[in-house]
mmCIF file of C-alpha atoms in Angstrom:
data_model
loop_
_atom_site.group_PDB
_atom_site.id
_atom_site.type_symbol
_atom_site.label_atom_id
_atom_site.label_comp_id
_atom_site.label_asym_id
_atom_site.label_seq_id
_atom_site.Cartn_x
_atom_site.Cartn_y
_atom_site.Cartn_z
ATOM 1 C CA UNK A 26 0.000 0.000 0.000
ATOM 2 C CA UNK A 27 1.415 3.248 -0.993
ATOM 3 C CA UNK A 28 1.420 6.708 0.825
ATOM 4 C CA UNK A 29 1.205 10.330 0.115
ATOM 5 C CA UNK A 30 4.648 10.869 0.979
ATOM 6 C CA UNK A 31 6.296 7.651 -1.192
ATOM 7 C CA UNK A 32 4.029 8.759 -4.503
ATOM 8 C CA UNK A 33 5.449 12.422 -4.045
ATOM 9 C CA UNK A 34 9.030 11.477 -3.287
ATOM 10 C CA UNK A 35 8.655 8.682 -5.990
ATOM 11 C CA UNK A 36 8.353 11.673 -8.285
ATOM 12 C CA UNK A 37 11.264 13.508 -6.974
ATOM 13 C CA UNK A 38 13.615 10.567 -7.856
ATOM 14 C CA UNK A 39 12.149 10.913 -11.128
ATOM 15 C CA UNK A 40 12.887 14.369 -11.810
ATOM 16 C CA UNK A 41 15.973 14.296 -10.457
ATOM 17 C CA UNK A 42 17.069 11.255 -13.208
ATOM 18 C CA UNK A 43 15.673 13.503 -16.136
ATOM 19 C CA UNK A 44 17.400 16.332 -14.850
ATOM 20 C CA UNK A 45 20.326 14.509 -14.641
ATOM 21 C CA UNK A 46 19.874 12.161 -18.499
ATOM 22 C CA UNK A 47 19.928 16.215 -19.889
ATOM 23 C CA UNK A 48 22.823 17.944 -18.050
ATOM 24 C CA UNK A 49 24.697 14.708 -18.270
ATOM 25 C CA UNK A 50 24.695 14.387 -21.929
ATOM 26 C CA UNK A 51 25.752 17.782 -23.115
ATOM 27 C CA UNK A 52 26.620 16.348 -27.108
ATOM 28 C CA UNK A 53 23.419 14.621 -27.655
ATOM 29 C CA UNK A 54 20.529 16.993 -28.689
ATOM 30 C CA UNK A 55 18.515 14.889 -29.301
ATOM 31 C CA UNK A 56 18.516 12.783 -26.309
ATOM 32 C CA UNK A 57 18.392 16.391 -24.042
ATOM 33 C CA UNK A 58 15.733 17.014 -25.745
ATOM 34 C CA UNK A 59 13.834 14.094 -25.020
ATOM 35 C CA UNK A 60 14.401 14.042 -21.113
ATOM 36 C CA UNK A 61 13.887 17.454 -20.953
ATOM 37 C CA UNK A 62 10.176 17.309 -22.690
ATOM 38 C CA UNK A 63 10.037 14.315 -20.093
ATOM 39 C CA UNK A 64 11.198 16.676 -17.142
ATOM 40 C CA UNK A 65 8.899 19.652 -18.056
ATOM 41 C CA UNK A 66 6.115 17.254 -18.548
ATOM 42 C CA UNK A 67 6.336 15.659 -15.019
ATOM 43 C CA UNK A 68 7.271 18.644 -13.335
ATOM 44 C CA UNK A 69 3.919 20.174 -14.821
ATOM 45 C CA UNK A 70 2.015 17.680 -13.825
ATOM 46 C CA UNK A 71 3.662 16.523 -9.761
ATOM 47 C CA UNK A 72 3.080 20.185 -8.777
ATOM 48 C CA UNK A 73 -0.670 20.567 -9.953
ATOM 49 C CA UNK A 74 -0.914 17.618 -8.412
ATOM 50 C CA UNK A 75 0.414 18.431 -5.166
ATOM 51 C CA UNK A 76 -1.315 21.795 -5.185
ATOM 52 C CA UNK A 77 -4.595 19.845 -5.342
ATOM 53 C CA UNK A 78 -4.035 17.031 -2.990
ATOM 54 C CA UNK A 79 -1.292 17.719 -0.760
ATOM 55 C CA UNK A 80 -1.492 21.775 0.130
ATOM 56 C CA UNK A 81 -4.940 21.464 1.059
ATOM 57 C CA UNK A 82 -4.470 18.568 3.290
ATOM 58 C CA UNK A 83 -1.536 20.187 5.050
ATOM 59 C CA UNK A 84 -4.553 23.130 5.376
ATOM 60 C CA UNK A 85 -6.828 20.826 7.036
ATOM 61 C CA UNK A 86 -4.534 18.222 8.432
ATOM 62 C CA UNK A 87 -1.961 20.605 10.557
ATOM 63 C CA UNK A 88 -4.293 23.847 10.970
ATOM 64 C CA UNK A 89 -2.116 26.949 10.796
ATOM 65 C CA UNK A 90 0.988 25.317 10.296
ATOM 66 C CA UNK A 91 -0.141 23.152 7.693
ATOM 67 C CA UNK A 92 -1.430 26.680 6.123
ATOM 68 C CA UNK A 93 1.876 28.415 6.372
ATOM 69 C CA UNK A 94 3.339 25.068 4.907
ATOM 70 C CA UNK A 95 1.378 25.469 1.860
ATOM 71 C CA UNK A 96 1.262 29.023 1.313
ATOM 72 C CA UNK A 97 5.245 28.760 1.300
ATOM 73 C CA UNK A 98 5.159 25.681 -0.904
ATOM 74 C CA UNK A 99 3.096 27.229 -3.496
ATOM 75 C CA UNK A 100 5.333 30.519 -3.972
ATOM 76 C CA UNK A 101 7.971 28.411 -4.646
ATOM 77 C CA UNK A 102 5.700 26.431 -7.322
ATOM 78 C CA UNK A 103 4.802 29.813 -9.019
ATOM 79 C CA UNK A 104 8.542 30.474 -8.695
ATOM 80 C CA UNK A 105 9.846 27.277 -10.345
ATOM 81 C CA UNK A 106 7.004 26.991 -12.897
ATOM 82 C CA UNK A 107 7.819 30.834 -14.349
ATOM 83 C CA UNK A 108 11.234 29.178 -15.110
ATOM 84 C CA UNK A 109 9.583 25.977 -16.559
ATOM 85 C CA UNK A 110 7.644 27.485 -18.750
ATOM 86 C CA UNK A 111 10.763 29.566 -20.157
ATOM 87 C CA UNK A 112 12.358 26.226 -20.266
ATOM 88 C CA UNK A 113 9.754 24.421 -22.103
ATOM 89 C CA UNK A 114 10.093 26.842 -25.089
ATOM 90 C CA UNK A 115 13.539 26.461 -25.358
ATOM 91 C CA UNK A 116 15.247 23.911 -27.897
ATOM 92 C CA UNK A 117 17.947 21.816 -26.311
ATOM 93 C CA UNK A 118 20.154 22.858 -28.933
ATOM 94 C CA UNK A 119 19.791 26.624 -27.484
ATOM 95 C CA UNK A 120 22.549 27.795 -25.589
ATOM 96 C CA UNK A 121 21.295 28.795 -22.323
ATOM 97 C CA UNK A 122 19.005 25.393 -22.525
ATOM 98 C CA UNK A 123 21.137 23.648 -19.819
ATOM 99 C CA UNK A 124 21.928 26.716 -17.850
ATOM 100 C CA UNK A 125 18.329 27.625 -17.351
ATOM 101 C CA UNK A 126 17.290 23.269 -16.141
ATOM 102 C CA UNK A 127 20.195 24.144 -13.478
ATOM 103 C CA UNK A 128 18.527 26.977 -11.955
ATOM 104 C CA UNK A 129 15.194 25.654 -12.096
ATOM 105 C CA UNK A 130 17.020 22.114 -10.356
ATOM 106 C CA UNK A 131 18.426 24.875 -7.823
ATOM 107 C CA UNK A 132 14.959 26.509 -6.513
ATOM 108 C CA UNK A 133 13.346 22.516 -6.877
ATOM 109 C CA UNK A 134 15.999 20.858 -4.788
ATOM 110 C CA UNK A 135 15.770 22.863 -1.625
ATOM 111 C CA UNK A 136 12.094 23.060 -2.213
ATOM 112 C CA UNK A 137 12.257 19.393 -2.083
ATOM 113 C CA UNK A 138 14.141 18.432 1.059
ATOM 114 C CA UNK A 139 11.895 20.927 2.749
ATOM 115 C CA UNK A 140 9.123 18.394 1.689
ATOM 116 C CA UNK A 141 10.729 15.296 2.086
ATOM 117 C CA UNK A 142 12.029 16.616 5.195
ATOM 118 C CA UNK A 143 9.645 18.904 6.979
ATOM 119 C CA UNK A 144 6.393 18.823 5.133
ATOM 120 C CA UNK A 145 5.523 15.562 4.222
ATOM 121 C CA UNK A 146 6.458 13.949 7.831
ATOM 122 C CA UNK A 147 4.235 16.291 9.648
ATOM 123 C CA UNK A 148 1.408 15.231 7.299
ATOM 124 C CA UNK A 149 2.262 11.617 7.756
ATOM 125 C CA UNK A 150 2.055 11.627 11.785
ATOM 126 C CA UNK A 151 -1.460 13.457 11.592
ATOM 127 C CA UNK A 152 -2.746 10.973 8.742
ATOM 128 C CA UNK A 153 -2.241 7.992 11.456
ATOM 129 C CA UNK A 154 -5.065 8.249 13.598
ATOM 130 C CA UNK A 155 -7.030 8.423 9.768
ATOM 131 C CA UNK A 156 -6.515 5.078 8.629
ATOM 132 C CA UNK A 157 -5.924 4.476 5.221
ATOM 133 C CA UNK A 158 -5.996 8.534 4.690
ATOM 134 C CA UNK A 159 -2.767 8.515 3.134
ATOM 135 C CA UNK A 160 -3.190 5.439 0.678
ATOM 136 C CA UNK A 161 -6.229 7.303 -0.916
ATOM 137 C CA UNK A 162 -4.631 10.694 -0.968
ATOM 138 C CA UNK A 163 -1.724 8.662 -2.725
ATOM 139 C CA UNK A 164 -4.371 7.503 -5.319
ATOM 140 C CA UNK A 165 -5.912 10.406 -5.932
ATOM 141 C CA UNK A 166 -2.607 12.585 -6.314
ATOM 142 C CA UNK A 167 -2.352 9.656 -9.414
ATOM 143 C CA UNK A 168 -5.199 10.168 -10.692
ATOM 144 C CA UNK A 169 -5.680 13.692 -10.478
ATOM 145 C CA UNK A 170 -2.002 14.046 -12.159
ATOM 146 C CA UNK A 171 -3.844 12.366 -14.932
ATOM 147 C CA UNK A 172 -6.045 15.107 -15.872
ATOM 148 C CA UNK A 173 -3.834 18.084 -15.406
ATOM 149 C CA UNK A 174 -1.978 20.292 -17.684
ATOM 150 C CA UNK A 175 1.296 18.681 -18.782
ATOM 151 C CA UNK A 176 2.912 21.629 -19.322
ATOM 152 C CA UNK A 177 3.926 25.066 -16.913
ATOM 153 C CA UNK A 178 1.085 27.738 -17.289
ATOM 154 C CA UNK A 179 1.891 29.786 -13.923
ATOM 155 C CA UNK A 180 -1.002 32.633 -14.409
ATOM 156 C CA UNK A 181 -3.328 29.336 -13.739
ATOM 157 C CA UNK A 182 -2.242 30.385 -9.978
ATOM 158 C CA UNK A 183 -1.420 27.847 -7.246
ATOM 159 C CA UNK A 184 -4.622 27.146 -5.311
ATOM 160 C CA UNK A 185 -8.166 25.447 -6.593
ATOM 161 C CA UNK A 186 -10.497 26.076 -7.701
ATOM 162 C CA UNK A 187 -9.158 28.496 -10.179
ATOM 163 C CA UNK A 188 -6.568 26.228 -10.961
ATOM 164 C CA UNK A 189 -8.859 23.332 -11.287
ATOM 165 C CA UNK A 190 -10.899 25.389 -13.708
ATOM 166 C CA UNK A 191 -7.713 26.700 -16.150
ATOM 167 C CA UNK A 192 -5.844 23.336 -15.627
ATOM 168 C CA UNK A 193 -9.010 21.286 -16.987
ATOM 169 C CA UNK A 194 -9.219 23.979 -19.559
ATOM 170 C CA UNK A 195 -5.565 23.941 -20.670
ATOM 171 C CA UNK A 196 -4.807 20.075 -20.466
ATOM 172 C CA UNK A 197 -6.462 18.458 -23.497
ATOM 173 C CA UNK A 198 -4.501 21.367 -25.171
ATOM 174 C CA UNK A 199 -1.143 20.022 -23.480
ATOM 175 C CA UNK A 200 -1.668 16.382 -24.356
ATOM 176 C CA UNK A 201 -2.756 16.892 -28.189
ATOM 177 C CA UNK A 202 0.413 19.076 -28.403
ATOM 178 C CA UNK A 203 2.819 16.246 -26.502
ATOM 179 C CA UNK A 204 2.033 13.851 -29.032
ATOM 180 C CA UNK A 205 4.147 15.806 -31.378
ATOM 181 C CA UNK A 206 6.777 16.357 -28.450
ATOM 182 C CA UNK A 207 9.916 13.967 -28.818
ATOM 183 C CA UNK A 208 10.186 11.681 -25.443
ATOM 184 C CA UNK A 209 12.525 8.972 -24.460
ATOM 185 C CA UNK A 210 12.121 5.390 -24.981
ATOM 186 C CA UNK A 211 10.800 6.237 -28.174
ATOM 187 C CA UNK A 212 7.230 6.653 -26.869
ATOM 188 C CA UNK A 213 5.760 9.621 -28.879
ATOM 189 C CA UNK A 214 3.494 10.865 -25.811
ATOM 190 C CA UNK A 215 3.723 9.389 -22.180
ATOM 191 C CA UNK A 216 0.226 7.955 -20.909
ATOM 192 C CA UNK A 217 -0.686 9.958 -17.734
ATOM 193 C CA UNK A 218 -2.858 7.482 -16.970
ATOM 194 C CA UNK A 219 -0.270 4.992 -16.497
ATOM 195 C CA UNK A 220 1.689 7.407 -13.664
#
């Protein structure tokens, strides 16, 4: 049985290896292109996701903590997805392609031992006494990332429901456009459904 916390760092571990497959092959276009479509695309998708599973349960699992938690989690969202979206309209044969997936892996990392280290354990120890709390919030941060916008589109704002509202409105637009997006494996759009 899965948790909140082991989908969301789950994801982390992913990012991180995309990050890396790009930086790590600086004469291969091509393949930095691939991983970095694959980056953007689950980057999108893990912090919509998070913004509408795991901020408001911080809200309404840890009171004004879990508030402050959020509200400091989703500036750095809006922060990170401002670069995204510059990054997504880059071509990894640009020359500040690599520069600009550092400093977007700079604001992410910190922002992600805060909540591997801080956030997500707090939420853990009050989901005890609700049995079973966190396997279904793990399954619906799955499903929801399904059905969100696959790629950065930070005026969509951090909080539901107006970014429930723009992120069903944008996201049939993101996944008609990612079939023509080169990803690895060969696979000519990933399957949300299957994440």
């Amino acid at each position: 049985m899965s948790t909140i916390s082991s989908a969301i760092i789950k994801d982390h571990r992913e990012l991180k290896q995309y990050y890396d497959e790009v930086v790590n092959n600086a004469n291969n276009h091509d393949h930095q292109q691939r991983y970095g479509n694959q980056f953007t695309w689950e980057l999108a998708r893990h912090s919509v996701g998070e913004e509408l599973v795991v901020y408001p349960a911080l809200e309404k699992y840890l009171g004004e903590r879990g508030k402050e938690m959020a509200d400091h989690d989703r500036k750095e969202h809006h922060e990170v997805k401002e670069m995204l979206k510059q990054f997504q309209n880059m071509s990894s044969s640009d020359e500040g392609y690599v520069s600009k997936l550092r400093q977007i892996w700079m604001s992410l990392e910190e922002h992600i031992k805060e909540e591997e280290e801080r956030d997500l354990p707090a939420l853990e120890k009050e989901l005890q006494a609700a049995h079973g709390e966190s396997s279904s919030m793990a399954k619906s941060f799955s499903r929801t990332k399904a059905f969100v916008p696959s790629r950065s589109h930070p005026s969509a704002g951090e909080k539901p429901p107006f970014e429930t509202v723009m992120g069903l409105l944008t996201a049939p637009i993101d996944h008609v456009a990612d079939i023509f997006r080169k990803f690895p494996d060969e696979t000519i759009s990933p399957n949300p459904s299957t994440k």
